[in-house]
Tab-separated table of C-alpha atoms in Angstrom:
chain	number	residue	atom	x	y	z
A	1	MET	CA	98.689	36.765	34.752
A	2	ASP	CA	95.882	37.056	37.517
A	3	THR	CA	97.334	36.211	40.764
A	4	HIS	CA	93.964	34.142	41.541
A	5	LEU	CA	94.397	32.308	38.391
A	6	ALA	CA	98.087	31.608	38.848
A	7	HIS	CA	97.238	30.045	42.348
A	8	LEU	CA	94.394	27.932	40.701
A	9	ILE	CA	96.939	26.614	38.176
A	10	LEU	CA	99.722	25.860	40.760
A	11	ALA	CA	96.941	24.053	42.880
A	12	ASN	CA	95.658	22.133	40.209
A	13	ARG	CA	99.207	20.811	39.088
A	14	GLN	CA	100.086	20.191	42.454
A	15	ILE	CA	103.099	22.679	42.220
A	16	ALA	CA	104.491	24.836	44.757
A	17	TYR	CA	107.776	27.123	44.612
A	18	ALA	CA	109.954	29.218	46.565
A	19	LEU	CA	112.236	32.150	45.921
A	20	THR	CA	115.494	32.903	47.381
A	21	ASP	CA	118.211	35.636	47.440
A	22	ARG	CA	121.734	35.084	46.435
A	23	GLU	CA	122.445	33.751	49.990
A	24	LEU	CA	119.830	31.034	49.618
A	25	MET	CA	117.515	32.564	52.171
A	26	VAL	CA	113.918	32.108	51.233
A	27	THR	CA	111.967	35.501	50.326
A	28	GLN	CA	108.729	34.191	48.806
A	29	VAL	CA	106.723	31.125	48.546
A	30	SER	CA	103.426	30.213	46.443
A	31	GLY	CA	101.570	27.030	45.671
A	32	SER	CA	99.709	24.373	47.616
A	33	LEU	CA	101.325	21.088	48.803
A	34	PRO	CA	100.925	18.772	51.926
A	35	LEU	CA	102.541	20.107	55.075
A	36	GLY	CA	106.122	18.741	55.057
A	37	VAL	CA	106.250	18.228	51.412
A	38	GLY	CA	106.305	21.804	49.770
A	39	PRO	CA	107.151	25.396	50.516
A	40	HIS	CA	104.886	26.982	53.147
A	41	SER	CA	104.868	30.403	54.341
A	42	ASP	CA	106.920	29.618	57.476
A	43	TRP	CA	109.727	28.907	55.224
A	44	VAL	CA	110.374	32.804	54.521
A	45	GLY	CA	113.600	34.112	56.319
A	46	HIS	CA	115.077	30.483	56.408
A	47	SER	CA	118.074	28.835	54.314
A	48	LEU	CA	116.741	26.599	51.391
A	49	LEU	CA	119.455	23.935	52.452
A	50	ASP	CA	117.928	23.630	55.866
A	51	LEU	CA	114.356	23.416	54.560
A	52	VAL	CA	115.359	20.898	51.587
A	53	PRO	CA	117.869	18.610	52.958
A	54	GLU	CA	118.018	16.900	49.387
A	55	LEU	CA	119.944	19.773	48.260
A	56	VAL	CA	122.666	19.306	50.859
A	57	GLY	CA	125.779	18.320	48.903
A	58	SER	CA	124.722	20.048	45.907
A	59	GLU	CA	126.149	23.430	46.994
A	60	LYS	CA	128.720	23.705	44.057
A	61	ALA	CA	125.598	23.056	41.337
A	62	LEU	CA	123.505	25.965	43.175
A	63	ALA	CA	126.519	28.236	43.164
A	64	GLU	CA	127.093	27.621	39.316
A	65	ILE	CA	123.400	28.085	38.793
A	66	LEU	CA	123.589	31.591	40.600
A	67	ASP	CA	126.833	32.404	38.450
A	68	GLY	CA	124.943	31.548	35.390
A	69	GLN	CA	127.314	28.616	34.544
A	70	ALA	CA	124.277	25.811	34.874
A	71	ASP	CA	120.698	26.417	33.914
A	72	HIS	CA	118.903	23.826	36.273
A	73	LEU	CA	119.401	21.006	38.836
A	74	ARG	CA	116.718	18.503	38.745
A	75	LEU	CA	115.880	15.744	41.511
A	76	LEU	CA	113.577	13.054	40.440
A	77	LEU	CA	111.080	10.997	42.495
A	78	VAL	CA	112.241	12.230	45.772
A	79	ASN	CA	110.129	10.435	48.601
A	80	ARG	CA	108.713	12.536	51.656
A	81	GLU	CA	106.213	11.514	54.457
A	82	THR	CA	103.403	14.106	55.205
A	83	ALA	CA	102.168	14.949	58.524
A	84	GLU	CA	99.565	12.216	58.433
A	85	GLY	CA	102.390	9.532	57.708
A	86	ALA	CA	101.582	8.979	53.969
A	87	THR	CA	104.426	8.568	51.819
A	88	VAL	CA	104.494	10.835	48.606
A	89	TYR	CA	107.226	11.336	45.677
A	90	MET	CA	108.009	14.647	44.109
A	91	THR	CA	110.180	16.118	41.337
A	92	MET	CA	112.379	19.095	42.474
A	93	GLU	CA	114.004	21.545	40.372
A	94	VAL	CA	116.198	24.775	40.947
A	95	LEU	CA	116.236	27.343	38.229
A	96	PRO	CA	117.921	30.841	38.238
A	97	HIS	CA	115.655	33.893	39.226
A	98	PRO	CA	116.594	37.020	37.096
A	99	ASP	CA	115.387	40.487	37.590
A	100	LEU	CA	114.230	42.687	34.757
A	101	SER	CA	117.756	43.466	33.661
A	102	GLY	CA	118.601	39.741	33.392
A	103	GLN	CA	120.943	39.748	36.454
A	104	ILE	CA	120.516	36.496	38.521
A	105	MET	CA	119.098	37.766	41.943
A	106	GLY	CA	118.379	34.411	43.421
A	107	LEU	CA	117.072	30.884	42.768
A	108	VAL	CA	113.540	29.629	42.006
A	109	TYR	CA	112.837	26.269	44.012
A	110	LEU	CA	110.053	24.337	42.016
A	111	VAL	CA	108.510	21.245	43.586
A	112	GLN	CA	105.692	19.018	41.871
A	113	ASP	CA	103.907	16.173	43.462
A	114	ALA	CA	104.636	12.846	41.252
A	115	THR	CA	103.236	10.410	43.629
A	116	GLU	CA	101.269	8.437	41.053
A	117	TRP	CA	104.216	8.571	38.781
A	118	GLY	CA	106.580	7.428	41.546
A	119	LEU	CA	104.468	4.524	42.856
A	120	SER	CA	103.799	3.174	39.114
A	121	ALA	CA	107.669	3.240	38.717
A	122	LEU	CA	108.183	1.627	42.023
A	123	GLN	CA	105.876	-1.316	41.218
A	124	VAL	CA	107.368	-1.872	37.564
A	125	THR	CA	110.908	-1.762	39.109
A	126	GLN	CA	109.780	-4.211	41.927
A	127	HIS	CA	108.134	-6.559	39.291
A	128	ARG	CA	111.325	-6.401	37.122
A	129	ASN	CA	113.537	-7.259	40.198
A	130	GLU	CA	111.047	-10.011	41.465
A	131	LEU	CA	110.915	-11.477	37.793
A	132	GLY	CA	114.815	-11.386	37.762
A	133	LEU	CA	115.002	-13.152	40.991
A	134	LEU	CA	112.662	-15.609	40.292
A	135	ARG	CA	114.595	-16.260	36.771
A	136	GLU	CA	117.804	-16.759	38.553
A	137	GLN	CA	116.034	-19.171	41.283
A	138	LEU	CA	114.629	-21.288	38.575
A	139	GLU	CA	118.073	-21.606	36.806
A	140	HIS	CA	119.753	-22.608	39.767
A	141	GLN	CA	117.142	-25.141	40.887
A	142	ASN	CA	117.341	-26.662	37.497
A	143	GLN	CA	121.293	-27.005	38.013
A	144	VAL	CA	120.609	-28.310	41.532
A	145	LEU	CA	118.128	-30.787	40.301
A	146	LYS	CA	120.402	-32.026	37.380
A	147	ALA	CA	123.291	-32.510	39.901
A	148	SER	CA	121.122	-34.255	42.516
A	149	ASN	CA	119.821	-36.456	39.904
A	150	ALA	CA	123.336	-37.614	38.693
A	151	GLU	CA	124.215	-37.951	42.392
A	152	LEU	CA	121.087	-39.830	43.300
A	153	GLN	CA	121.758	-42.286	40.370
A	154	GLN	CA	125.292	-42.925	41.524
A	155	LEU	CA	124.545	-43.364	45.281
A	156	SER	CA	121.558	-45.584	44.938
A	157	ALA	CA	123.259	-48.781	43.835
A	158	LEU	CA	126.258	-48.074	46.196
A	159	LYS	CA	123.642	-47.685	49.204
A	160	SER	CA	121.718	-50.523	48.358
A	161	GLN	CA	124.669	-52.885	48.108
A	162	PHE	CA	126.308	-51.573	51.444
A	163	VAL	CA	122.871	-51.558	53.476
A	164	SER	CA	122.523	-55.003	52.753
A	165	ILE	CA	125.860	-56.270	53.683
A	166	ALA	CA	126.008	-53.852	56.669
A	167	ALA	CA	122.596	-55.415	57.994
A	168	HIS	CA	123.662	-59.085	57.783
A	169	GLU	CA	127.138	-58.660	59.225
A	170	LEU	CA	125.704	-56.557	61.867
A	171	ARG	CA	122.802	-58.723	63.037
A	172	THR	CA	124.699	-61.842	63.306
A	173	PRO	CA	126.964	-60.833	66.105
A	174	LEU	CA	124.450	-58.912	68.129
A	175	THR	CA	122.184	-61.918	68.115
A	176	THR	CA	125.270	-63.915	69.670
A	177	LEU	CA	125.909	-61.140	71.966
A	178	TYR	CA	122.315	-60.608	73.116
A	179	GLY	CA	122.135	-64.627	73.754
A	180	TYR	CA	125.297	-64.703	75.947
A	181	LEU	CA	124.450	-61.405	77.908
A	182	ASP	CA	121.125	-62.916	78.862
A	183	LEU	CA	122.716	-66.039	79.966
A	184	LEU	CA	125.092	-64.071	82.278
A	185	LEU	CA	122.417	-61.742	83.703
A	186	MET	CA	120.368	-64.793	84.461
A	187	GLU	CA	123.251	-66.120	86.485
A	188	ASP	CA	123.345	-69.523	84.533
A	189	PHE	CA	127.142	-69.381	84.815
A	190	GLY	CA	127.249	-68.304	88.489
A	191	ARG	CA	126.120	-65.551	90.705
A	192	LEU	CA	126.645	-62.010	89.900
A	193	ASN	CA	127.631	-59.223	92.590
A	194	GLU	CA	125.960	-55.971	92.247
A	195	GLN	CA	129.194	-54.362	90.202
A	196	GLN	CA	129.220	-57.126	87.750
A	197	ARG	CA	125.474	-56.946	86.982
A	198	ARG	CA	125.553	-53.066	86.639
A	199	PHE	CA	128.362	-53.581	84.107
A	200	LEU	CA	126.611	-56.323	82.240
A	201	GLU	CA	123.430	-53.995	82.008
A	202	ILE	CA	125.403	-51.152	80.745
A	203	VAL	CA	126.716	-53.582	78.052
A	204	ARG	CA	123.235	-55.071	77.252
A	205	ASN	CA	121.994	-51.363	76.968
A	206	GLY	CA	124.980	-50.468	74.510
A	207	ALA	CA	124.117	-53.481	72.591
A	208	HIS	CA	120.551	-52.467	72.425
A	209	HIS	CA	121.450	-49.067	70.995
A	210	LEU	CA	123.910	-50.515	68.532
A	211	THR	CA	120.905	-52.838	66.969
A	212	LYS	CA	118.680	-49.474	66.815
A	213	ILE	CA	121.480	-47.914	64.963
A	214	THR	CA	121.615	-51.005	62.692
A	215	HIS	CA	118.024	-50.606	62.066
A	216	ASP	CA	118.634	-46.968	61.208
A	217	LEU	CA	121.142	-48.111	58.463
A	218	LEU	CA	118.366	-50.226	56.834
A	219	ASP	CA	115.902	-47.256	57.181
A	220	THR	CA	118.333	-44.617	55.845
A	221	SER	CA	115.915	-44.319	52.668
A	222	GLN	CA	112.867	-43.871	54.778
A	223	ILE	CA	114.621	-41.059	56.796
A	224	GLU	CA	115.254	-38.980	53.558
A	225	ALA	CA	111.862	-39.935	52.326
A	226	GLY	CA	110.271	-38.237	55.439
A	227	GLN	CA	108.672	-41.492	56.701
A	228	VAL	CA	110.180	-41.654	60.146
A	229	GLU	CA	107.997	-42.044	63.087
A	230	LEU	CA	108.928	-39.916	66.170
A	231	LEU	CA	107.414	-40.604	69.682
A	232	LEU	CA	107.739	-36.952	71.113
A	233	LYS	CA	107.323	-36.388	74.857
A	234	PRO	CA	108.985	-34.143	77.392
A	235	GLU	CA	112.609	-35.615	78.251
A	236	ASN	CA	115.415	-34.737	80.683
A	237	LEU	CA	118.201	-34.184	78.227
A	238	GLN	CA	120.834	-34.348	80.732
A	239	ALA	CA	119.681	-37.729	82.186
A	240	LEU	CA	119.658	-39.043	78.170
A	241	LEU	CA	122.988	-37.775	77.485
A	242	GLU	CA	124.400	-38.862	80.848
A	243	THR	CA	123.130	-42.594	79.954
A	244	VAL	CA	124.904	-42.144	76.735
A	245	ALA	CA	128.130	-41.465	78.577
A	246	ALA	CA	127.867	-44.175	80.808
A	247	GLU	CA	127.464	-46.737	78.115
A	248	LEU	CA	130.351	-45.298	76.116
A	249	LYS	CA	132.562	-45.462	79.458
A	250	PRO	CA	134.328	-48.684	78.095
A	251	GLN	CA	135.172	-47.185	74.834
A	252	ILE	CA	136.347	-44.165	76.887
A	253	ASP	CA	138.201	-45.920	79.467
A	254	ALA	CA	140.104	-47.892	76.839
A	255	LYS	CA	141.684	-44.671	75.447
A	256	GLN	CA	142.081	-43.170	78.956
A	257	GLN	CA	139.968	-40.326	77.791
A	258	ARG	CA	137.850	-38.165	80.052
A	259	LEU	CA	133.994	-37.486	79.163
A	260	THR	CA	131.921	-34.918	81.039
A	261	VAL	CA	128.386	-33.885	80.718
A	262	HIS	CA	127.734	-30.378	81.983
A	263	ALA	CA	124.163	-28.853	82.262
A	264	ALA	CA	123.168	-25.544	83.196
A	265	ASP	CA	120.848	-24.989	86.239
A	266	ASP	CA	116.987	-25.407	85.828
A	267	LEU	CA	117.042	-26.356	82.375
A	268	PRO	CA	113.282	-27.108	80.912
A	269	LEU	CA	112.418	-30.567	79.485
A	270	ALA	CA	113.031	-31.283	75.908
A	271	LEU	CA	110.196	-32.380	73.596
A	272	CYS	CA	111.997	-35.210	71.715
A	273	ASP	CA	111.930	-39.098	70.909
A	274	ASP	CA	114.409	-40.359	73.531
A	275	MET	CA	115.705	-43.167	71.739
A	276	ARG	CA	116.356	-41.176	68.624
A	277	ILE	CA	118.081	-38.429	70.502
A	278	VAL	CA	120.175	-41.305	72.501
A	279	GLN	CA	121.245	-42.242	68.959
A	280	VAL	CA	122.115	-38.705	68.150
A	281	GLY	CA	124.290	-38.396	71.364
A	282	THR	CA	125.971	-41.780	70.956
A	283	ASN	CA	126.952	-40.737	67.431
A	284	LEU	CA	128.362	-37.398	68.143
A	285	MET	CA	130.186	-38.653	71.411
A	286	SER	CA	131.401	-41.971	69.930
A	287	ASN	CA	132.770	-39.912	66.966
A	288	ALA	CA	134.499	-37.548	69.462
A	289	SER	CA	136.065	-40.590	71.414
A	290	LYS	CA	137.400	-42.168	67.802
A	291	TYR	CA	138.928	-38.872	66.535
A	292	THR	CA	140.337	-37.907	69.835
A	293	PRO	CA	143.820	-39.471	70.934
A	294	GLU	CA	144.488	-41.327	74.126
A	295	GLY	CA	144.174	-39.137	77.239
A	296	GLY	CA	141.981	-36.465	75.319
A	297	THR	CA	138.898	-34.951	76.817
A	298	ILE	CA	135.352	-34.553	75.673
A	299	ASP	CA	132.937	-32.316	77.121
A	300	VAL	CA	129.105	-32.300	76.636
A	301	PHE	CA	127.389	-28.943	77.371
A	302	ILE	CA	123.669	-28.455	77.696
A	303	THR	CA	122.316	-25.004	77.715
A	304	LEU	CA	119.652	-22.659	76.550
A	305	ALA	CA	120.042	-21.954	72.906
A	306	ALA	CA	120.184	-18.432	71.476
A	307	GLU	CA	116.873	-19.286	69.752
A	308	GLU	CA	114.271	-18.845	71.948
A	309	GLY	CA	112.287	-21.932	72.957
A	310	PHE	CA	115.324	-24.446	72.100
A	311	LEU	CA	117.936	-26.201	74.045
A	312	GLN	CA	121.384	-26.435	72.770
A	313	VAL	CA	123.774	-29.460	73.144
A	314	ALA	CA	127.557	-29.018	72.411
A	315	VAL	CA	129.956	-31.846	72.147
A	316	THR	CA	133.559	-30.815	72.244
A	317	ASP	CA	136.681	-32.809	71.735
A	318	THR	CA	140.424	-32.228	71.697
A	319	GLY	CA	140.752	-34.426	68.636
A	320	VAL	CA	142.502	-34.242	65.267
A	321	GLY	CA	139.746	-32.003	63.861
A	322	ILE	CA	138.453	-31.728	60.420
A	323	GLY	CA	140.351	-30.430	57.411
A	324	PRO	CA	138.689	-27.249	55.364
A	325	GLU	CA	138.168	-29.506	52.378
A	326	ASP	CA	136.108	-32.073	53.925
A	327	GLN	CA	134.024	-29.712	56.075
A	328	ALA	CA	131.350	-28.909	53.420
A	329	LYS	CA	130.722	-32.990	52.853
A	330	LEU	CA	130.674	-34.040	56.353
A	331	PHE	CA	126.974	-34.676	56.501
A	332	THR	CA	126.675	-36.413	53.160
A	333	ARG	CA	125.841	-40.013	52.968
A	334	PHE	CA	128.989	-42.330	53.112
A	335	PHE	CA	131.528	-39.636	53.324
A	336	ARG	CA	134.536	-40.100	55.690
A	337	ALA	CA	136.843	-37.221	56.357
A	338	LYS	CA	140.620	-37.870	55.581
A	339	THR	CA	141.414	-37.669	59.350
A	340	ALA	CA	139.690	-41.004	59.713
A	341	SER	CA	142.980	-42.662	58.123
A	342	LEU	CA	144.989	-40.694	60.590
A	343	THR	CA	143.099	-42.293	63.753
A	344	GLY	CA	142.056	-45.516	62.224
A	345	ALA	CA	138.505	-44.904	63.233
A	346	SER	CA	136.134	-47.383	61.857
A	347	GLY	CA	132.618	-46.350	60.427
A	348	THR	CA	130.094	-46.600	57.683
A	349	GLY	CA	130.060	-42.875	56.778
A	350	LEU	CA	126.248	-42.704	57.622
A	351	GLY	CA	126.290	-41.980	61.219
A	352	LEU	CA	126.575	-37.868	60.756
A	353	HIS	CA	124.058	-38.043	57.937
A	354	ILE	CA	121.439	-40.004	60.024
A	355	THR	CA	122.247	-37.646	62.978
A	356	ARG	CA	121.683	-34.575	60.712
A	357	ASN	CA	118.310	-35.801	59.746
A	358	LEU	CA	116.923	-36.942	62.957
A	359	VAL	CA	117.910	-33.492	64.652
A	360	GLU	CA	115.997	-31.748	61.784
A	361	LEU	CA	112.990	-34.033	62.022
A	362	HIS	CA	112.884	-32.806	65.602
A	363	GLY	CA	112.402	-29.155	64.397
A	364	GLY	CA	116.234	-28.358	65.514
A	365	ARG	CA	119.482	-27.890	63.692
A	366	ILE	CA	122.882	-29.162	63.768
A	367	TRP	CA	126.353	-27.493	62.908
A	368	PHE	CA	130.052	-27.605	63.782
A	369	GLU	CA	133.047	-25.801	64.278
A	370	SER	CA	136.552	-27.468	63.568
A	371	GLU	CA	140.103	-26.735	62.816
A	372	LEU	CA	142.635	-29.175	61.821
A	373	ASN	CA	144.763	-30.523	64.973
A	374	ARG	CA	142.639	-28.101	67.133
A	375	GLY	CA	139.535	-30.454	67.901
A	376	SER	CA	135.922	-30.081	66.800
A	377	THR	CA	132.510	-29.021	68.578
A	378	PHE	CA	129.273	-30.216	67.236
A	379	TYR	CA	126.193	-28.371	68.156
A	380	PHE	CA	122.666	-29.154	67.848
A	381	THR	CA	119.361	-27.682	68.961
A	382	LEU	CA	116.117	-29.270	70.209
A	383	PRO	CA	112.727	-27.664	71.063
A	384	VAL	CA	111.788	-26.918	74.714
A	385	ALA	CA	108.621	-28.928	75.744
A	386	ASP	CA	107.298	-26.477	78.119
A	387	ASP	CA	105.827	-23.984	75.813
A	388	LEU	CA	104.769	-26.628	73.014
A	389	LEU	CA	102.938	-28.738	75.629
A	390	SER	CA	100.552	-25.980	76.462
A	391	SER	CA	99.264	-25.932	72.540
A	392	TRP	CA	98.569	-29.711	72.726
A	393	SER	CA	95.120	-31.063	74.383
A	394	ASN	CA	95.895	-34.698	74.131
A	395	PRO	CA	99.312	-35.756	75.017
A	396	ASP	CA	99.080	-38.871	72.381
A	397	GLU	CA	99.110	-36.517	69.677
A	398	PHE	CA	102.868	-36.299	70.255
A	399	SER	CA	103.519	-39.666	68.675
A	400	ARG	CA	103.143	-38.855	64.946
A	401	GLU	CA	104.783	-39.711	61.656
A	402	ILE	CA	107.156	-37.070	60.577
């Protein structure tokens, strides 16, 4: 065949080849493929294994071709990157190279551009995988929806009954408590010294927050429906949590526990609803006290979160911990861990459910680590106000319905 014609055919079919001796050293090349993809003149005198890394590990197969024990080695859709940064696909094939007498004197390394075929095959595979994934997700969602609907029907009646009873039972004693506290603070029963007034103010603030929690019990369904209004503004998270610690002091002192709030230096302000975060802090610290024996310790750590733009709060106790069988259900409505019976702790089983929803409505997340008889640590994060404030032109916009 005419040499010029052979080169035209190779170029038209985007084929190139290299010939080697029995030591796999390249002796001749021909064809035309992009640099870095196929054989070029500078291959001559170099080992084929150094030039084609895809053949490394196939030395035994190449030796079998040289010995006449195999007739070829084929690699399909090998991807390479050209000097211009484009990805191409190739098919590679190694054949014996006999002389005129039929003796194998080396190998023929053939490579052909298969980019169009490779891209089509890749798209087909991707579409097939995506369809399979969507099918699995759809089936999973159907199962989740069935289970959720069954749970909702079962819990809806229980929730309505419980919330109604809880609201009426809590409102009456709170109203009485407020009345007597107001009379004491107005000194209708005698003058108060500074310490007495401070203690009564702490009690009254605690009653106020208890009232807010009662309202949250009534609004549980609204929280889950996404209809809770948050008044977001920059707040000193340390000051909020220290307020909670002060209000819980009678509860802490009654069990001879120690509650300490630790804050890292120069922390930025948090963007949050102060009343809701006081509620979150109250739930977590009160729970820590309830499930910690007398003389135990509770530490609250406020730091920058690992996630940029967030603060992190960790509430750690030396309490009874949470068993593995209870951990997956801890944030569900009306659920109480088995350890509640060990400590005699009272509660509705809604506190952690409400806490999780409030944290997530702020854009944060909540999780915990616990081991039975080794204590628990509850973590939650809140967004930093500094970065977010710069993107808001009107501070009033921070009051919005979530």
